[in-house]
Amino acid sequence: MNIVLLGAPGAGKGTQALRMEERYKLRHISTGDIFRHHMRVQTDIGNLARSYIKKGQLVPDEVTFAIVSGALDEAGRENFLLDGFPRNLAQAEKLDEFARIDKVIDIDVDFSVLTDRICGRRSCMECGYTAHVSDLPDGTCPKCGSEMHQRIDDREETVRSRLDVYARQTAPLIDYYEKKGVLVRVSGMGSPDEVFAEIRKVLG
Ligand code: ADP
Ligand code: ZN
């Protein structure tokens, strides 16, 4: 099964992707994670990506697609879970030429909760675990004990432009996939377990 996860920044795509990857044995391809890896080890792609990411803008399509097509090829273009791609119409059309998409799961969250979720998010640089700052009494990762950090794009001034990019460029993809008959919506307003239960109802 080939799946795309849609949803605004802060909707919980990454959290659900980890559960789905394990339960359905899918290859999780997160463009955000791949860019962050490149930034950490300071490749040319990482340095380029950083200049867009820290402003809350999309990394140019050619660069992003090169990364995604490489990862899809590694997966044999089957049994993948795309998280963070596509993010605009051009990317969606390109993806259609490249691989079959069976289901698109839109994690739907009220816009009013997103800013707090994102600005309060802390991420572990070592293992990738994320949690809200209010659930982290001592600032260390509950999974591996490393220090938790705020992503460079999770600051309030950047979050505004990310939400704006989402509304203008990514949200129209809901319609795009609905017309193709592959879209399912789940509410992202519950706890991670509740949201995952909804996803399991859809995927079996
Ligand atoms: P979130 O979904 O919380 O915004 P991501 O980790 O998916 O976080 O993405 C972080 C940033 O990486 C985006 O704001 C964007 O700058 C860049 N990025 C990720 N995916 C794409 C994409 N498909 N196209 C262009 N830029 C992307
Ligand atoms: Zn950790």
Tab-separated table of C-alpha atoms and ligand atoms in Angstrom:
chain	number	residue	atom	x	y	z
A	1	MET	CA	0.000	0.000	0.000
A	2	ASN	CA	1.272	3.464	-0.928
A	3	ILE	CA	0.125	6.232	1.364
A	4	VAL	CA	0.418	10.005	1.594
A	5	LEU	CA	-0.120	11.816	4.903
A	6	LEU	CA	-1.552	15.303	4.554
A	7	GLY	CA	-2.128	17.864	7.261
A	8	ALA	CA	-1.036	21.278	8.470
A	9	PRO	CA	2.237	21.755	10.333
A	10	GLY	CA	1.516	20.590	13.862
A	11	ALA	CA	-1.322	18.272	12.825
A	12	GLY	CA	0.671	15.280	14.065
A	13	LYS	CA	1.820	13.709	10.807
A	14	GLY	CA	5.208	12.684	12.162
A	15	THR	CA	3.735	11.176	15.342
A	16	GLN	CA	1.250	9.072	13.388
A	17	ALA	CA	3.809	8.176	10.717
A	18	LEU	CA	5.995	6.428	13.298
A	19	ARG	CA	3.066	4.308	14.444
A	20	MET	CA	1.946	3.539	10.901
A	21	GLU	CA	5.448	2.614	9.813
A	22	GLU	CA	5.637	0.009	12.542
A	23	ARG	CA	2.111	-1.364	12.287
A	24	TYR	CA	1.862	-1.568	8.490
A	25	LYS	CA	5.534	-2.132	7.661
A	26	LEU	CA	5.739	0.897	5.416
A	27	ARG	CA	8.838	2.806	4.388
A	28	HIS	CA	8.457	6.193	6.100
A	29	ILE	CA	9.717	9.006	3.889
A	30	SER	CA	9.665	12.367	5.693
A	31	THR	CA	11.027	15.242	3.618
A	32	GLY	CA	11.381	17.334	6.773
A	33	ASP	CA	13.469	14.622	8.473
A	34	ILE	CA	15.626	14.193	5.371
A	35	PHE	CA	16.256	17.952	5.150
A	36	ARG	CA	17.071	18.111	8.870
A	37	HIS	CA	19.553	15.299	8.434
A	38	HIS	CA	21.230	17.196	5.583
A	39	MET	CA	21.322	20.352	7.720
A	40	ARG	CA	22.896	18.494	10.625
A	41	VAL	CA	25.720	17.039	8.557
A	42	GLN	CA	25.968	20.271	6.529
A	43	THR	CA	25.701	19.002	2.978
A	44	ASP	CA	25.094	21.440	0.103
A	45	ILE	CA	21.442	20.394	0.096
A	46	GLY	CA	21.284	21.017	3.844
A	47	ASN	CA	22.747	24.483	3.567
A	48	LEU	CA	20.357	25.376	0.769
A	49	ALA	CA	17.358	23.893	2.592
A	50	ARG	CA	18.183	25.803	5.776
A	51	SER	CA	17.836	29.164	4.024
A	52	TYR	CA	14.220	28.326	3.126
A	53	ILE	CA	13.244	26.345	6.212
A	54	LYS	CA	14.263	29.028	8.696
A	55	LYS	CA	11.969	31.475	6.876
A	56	GLY	CA	9.082	29.015	6.846
A	57	GLN	CA	9.165	28.716	3.057
A	58	LEU	CA	9.126	25.629	0.880
A	59	VAL	CA	12.431	24.285	-0.368
A	60	PRO	CA	12.415	24.535	-4.207
A	61	ASP	CA	10.548	21.729	-5.947
A	62	GLU	CA	13.524	20.419	-7.981
A	63	VAL	CA	15.608	19.899	-4.862
A	64	THR	CA	12.740	18.358	-2.936
A	65	PHE	CA	11.744	16.066	-5.743
A	66	ALA	CA	15.287	14.817	-6.240
A	67	ILE	CA	15.277	13.745	-2.596
A	68	VAL	CA	11.854	12.142	-2.753
A	69	SER	CA	12.429	10.282	-6.006
A	70	GLY	CA	15.666	8.855	-4.625
A	71	ALA	CA	13.920	7.663	-1.473
A	72	LEU	CA	11.003	6.215	-3.447
A	73	ASP	CA	13.375	4.332	-5.717
A	74	GLU	CA	15.078	2.872	-2.669
A	75	ALA	CA	11.675	1.643	-1.527
A	76	GLY	CA	11.023	0.081	-4.951
A	77	ARG	CA	8.193	2.648	-5.322
A	78	GLU	CA	5.947	0.369	-3.214
A	79	ASN	CA	4.816	0.237	0.416
A	80	PHE	CA	5.785	3.753	1.294
A	81	LEU	CA	4.373	6.395	3.577
A	82	LEU	CA	5.039	9.927	2.412
A	83	ASP	CA	5.042	12.510	5.198
A	84	GLY	CA	5.490	16.148	4.186
A	85	PHE	CA	5.319	15.519	0.462
A	86	PRO	CA	3.585	16.643	-1.713
A	87	ARG	CA	3.097	20.171	-0.420
A	88	ASN	CA	1.887	21.927	-3.557
A	89	LEU	CA	0.131	21.049	-6.796
A	90	ALA	CA	3.287	20.787	-8.897
A	91	GLN	CA	4.726	18.242	-6.451
A	92	ALA	CA	1.483	16.242	-6.474
A	93	GLU	CA	1.430	16.083	-10.265
A	94	LYS	CA	5.049	15.047	-10.403
A	95	LEU	CA	4.393	12.337	-7.838
A	96	ASP	CA	1.522	10.976	-9.936
A	97	GLU	CA	3.918	10.444	-12.825
A	98	PHE	CA	6.301	8.619	-10.546
A	99	ALA	CA	4.321	6.277	-8.295
A	100	ARG	CA	0.828	4.961	-7.593
A	101	ILE	CA	-0.951	6.469	-4.591
A	102	ASP	CA	-3.572	4.265	-2.959
A	103	LYS	CA	-4.699	6.414	-0.057
A	104	VAL	CA	-4.247	9.952	1.153
A	105	ILE	CA	-4.966	10.490	4.826
A	106	ASP	CA	-5.713	14.054	5.794
A	107	ILE	CA	-5.197	14.708	9.489
A	108	ASP	CA	-7.575	17.521	10.202
A	109	VAL	CA	-6.925	19.940	13.069
A	110	ASP	CA	-8.448	23.318	13.983
A	111	PHE	CA	-6.140	26.119	12.949
A	112	SER	CA	-6.500	27.683	16.416
A	113	VAL	CA	-4.501	24.913	18.154
A	114	LEU	CA	-1.625	24.750	15.685
A	115	THR	CA	0.490	27.676	16.853
A	116	ASP	CA	0.631	26.427	20.428
A	117	ARG	CA	1.339	22.868	19.334
A	118	ILE	CA	4.204	23.918	17.080
A	119	CYS	CA	5.777	26.602	19.281
A	120	GLY	CA	5.601	24.240	22.261
A	121	ARG	CA	7.124	21.344	20.364
A	122	ARG	CA	10.571	20.106	21.357
A	123	SER	CA	12.510	17.522	19.362
A	124	CYS	CA	15.287	15.155	20.257
A	125	MET	CA	18.307	15.618	18.013
A	126	GLU	CA	19.463	12.068	18.687
A	127	CYS	CA	16.390	9.896	18.197
A	128	GLY	CA	13.834	12.232	16.634
A	129	TYR	CA	11.272	11.897	19.440
A	130	THR	CA	9.000	14.942	19.767
A	131	ALA	CA	6.843	16.143	22.656
A	132	HIS	CA	5.134	19.277	23.930
A	133	VAL	CA	7.254	21.315	26.344
A	134	SER	CA	4.552	20.952	29.017
A	135	ASP	CA	5.123	17.171	29.010
A	136	LEU	CA	8.882	17.470	29.491
A	137	PRO	CA	9.616	18.205	33.140
A	138	ASP	CA	13.415	18.345	32.807
A	139	GLY	CA	13.977	19.055	29.140
A	140	THR	CA	15.560	15.691	28.366
A	141	CYS	CA	14.296	13.054	25.957
A	142	PRO	CA	12.103	10.424	27.666
A	143	LYS	CA	13.286	7.867	25.099
A	144	CYS	CA	17.051	8.300	25.042
A	145	GLY	CA	17.965	10.913	27.667
A	146	SER	CA	19.495	13.425	25.220
A	147	GLU	CA	18.669	17.084	25.350
A	148	MET	CA	15.485	18.270	23.614
A	149	HIS	CA	15.691	21.270	21.249
A	150	GLN	CA	13.327	23.614	19.525
A	151	ARG	CA	13.524	23.304	15.727
A	152	ILE	CA	14.713	26.472	13.968
A	153	ASP	CA	11.353	26.673	12.201
A	154	ASP	CA	9.206	26.144	15.310
A	155	ARG	CA	9.634	29.751	16.488
A	156	GLU	CA	6.587	31.945	16.414
A	157	GLU	CA	7.712	34.311	13.633
A	158	THR	CA	8.396	31.355	11.309
A	159	VAL	CA	5.260	29.452	12.230
A	160	ARG	CA	3.066	32.208	10.809
A	161	SER	CA	4.567	31.864	7.355
A	162	ARG	CA	4.465	28.052	7.490
A	163	LEU	CA	0.748	28.154	8.247
A	164	ASP	CA	0.279	30.658	5.448
A	165	VAL	CA	2.158	28.447	2.977
A	166	TYR	CA	0.048	25.507	4.113
A	167	ALA	CA	-3.246	27.355	3.600
A	168	ARG	CA	-2.316	28.702	0.182
A	169	GLN	CA	-0.308	25.850	-1.346
A	170	THR	CA	-0.915	22.590	0.517
A	171	ALA	CA	-4.580	22.716	1.577
A	172	PRO	CA	-5.752	22.695	-2.082
A	173	LEU	CA	-4.324	19.160	-2.334
A	174	ILE	CA	-7.245	17.937	-0.218
A	175	ASP	CA	-9.495	18.740	-3.137
A	176	TYR	CA	-7.035	17.338	-5.648
A	177	TYR	CA	-7.015	13.919	-3.970
A	178	GLU	CA	-10.715	13.980	-3.165
A	179	LYS	CA	-11.438	14.255	-6.895
A	180	LYS	CA	-9.229	11.232	-7.488
A	181	GLY	CA	-11.261	9.276	-4.932
A	182	VAL	CA	-8.331	8.401	-2.658
A	183	LEU	CA	-8.832	10.901	0.170
A	184	VAL	CA	-9.860	9.969	3.704
A	185	ARG	CA	-10.137	12.423	6.555
A	186	VAL	CA	-9.413	11.718	10.187
A	187	SER	CA	-9.725	14.112	13.086
A	188	GLY	CA	-6.367	15.102	14.528
A	189	MET	CA	-7.890	16.771	17.590
A	190	GLY	CA	-7.688	13.749	19.925
A	191	SER	CA	-4.698	12.205	21.675
A	192	PRO	CA	-2.092	10.461	19.506
A	193	ASP	CA	-3.664	7.093	20.429
A	194	GLU	CA	-7.147	8.282	19.503
A	195	VAL	CA	-5.949	9.594	16.158
A	196	PHE	CA	-4.126	6.358	15.459
A	197	ALA	CA	-7.286	4.385	16.274
A	198	GLU	CA	-9.077	6.369	13.569
A	199	ILE	CA	-6.314	5.654	11.094
A	200	ARG	CA	-6.538	1.944	11.879
A	201	LYS	CA	-10.266	2.047	11.148
A	202	VAL	CA	-9.426	3.367	7.704
A	203	LEU	CA	-6.484	1.098	6.927
A	204	GLY	CA	-7.657	-2.029	8.755
B	1	ADP	P1	5.843	20.418	9.387
B	1	ADP	O1	4.939	19.449	8.689
B	1	ADP	O2	5.650	20.442	10.866
B	1	ADP	O3	5.826	21.781	8.775
B	1	ADP	P2	8.224	19.201	8.187
B	1	ADP	O4	9.285	18.578	9.003
B	1	ADP	O5	7.380	18.315	7.317
B	1	ADP	O6	7.344	19.983	9.246
B	1	ADP	O7	8.855	20.327	7.242
B	1	ADP	C1	9.736	21.304	7.719
B	1	ADP	C2	10.145	22.234	6.590
B	1	ADP	O8	10.891	21.504	5.584
B	1	ADP	C3	9.008	22.892	5.805
B	1	ADP	O9	8.521	24.041	6.459
B	1	ADP	C4	9.695	23.205	4.478
B	1	ADP	O10	10.514	24.358	4.575
B	1	ADP	C5	10.608	22.011	4.278
B	1	ADP	N1	9.898	20.976	3.491
B	1	ADP	C6	9.442	19.779	3.953
B	1	ADP	N2	8.791	19.106	2.980
B	1	ADP	C7	8.832	19.885	1.875
B	1	ADP	C8	8.307	19.777	0.549
B	1	ADP	N3	7.593	18.703	0.152
B	1	ADP	N4	8.547	20.786	-0.317
B	1	ADP	C9	9.244	21.853	0.044
B	1	ADP	N5	9.736	22.042	1.274
B	1	ADP	C10	9.540	21.084	2.193
B	2	ZN	ZN	15.887	10.985	22.114
